[in-house]
């Protein structure tokens, strides 16, 4: 027996796209020219400048978390070399 609160929409989270690009849009509100506003500053989501955004924009968040771990390790190893 399942009891559900009818005021809660259970279907919407299942229908929502769970990608890195969708997360950025939900949290920061990506506008039509692909800019986000963070702490009063506007930032352009430019695929030619942001390697991480370019390679992860359409990936599922589970895959993005794995890539984020690899990306941070890569950055840390570059800092150690310099």
mmCIF file of C-alpha atoms in Angstrom, residues 28 36-43:
data_model
loop_
_atom_site.group_PDB
_atom_site.id
_atom_site.type_symbol
_atom_site.label_atom_id
_atom_site.label_comp_id
_atom_site.label_asym_id
_atom_site.label_seq_id
_atom_site.Cartn_x
_atom_site.Cartn_y
_atom_site.Cartn_z
ATOM 1 C CA UNK A 28 22.294 30.092 -12.519
ATOM 2 C CA UNK A 36 25.228 32.987 -16.524
ATOM 3 C CA UNK A 37 25.133 35.470 -13.696
ATOM 4 C CA UNK A 38 27.141 34.567 -10.602
ATOM 5 C CA UNK A 39 27.694 36.919 -7.661
ATOM 6 C CA UNK A 40 26.781 39.943 -9.763
ATOM 7 C CA UNK A 41 29.173 39.079 -12.604
ATOM 8 C CA UNK A 42 28.182 37.718 -16.014
ATOM 9 C CA UNK A 43 30.131 34.829 -17.494
#
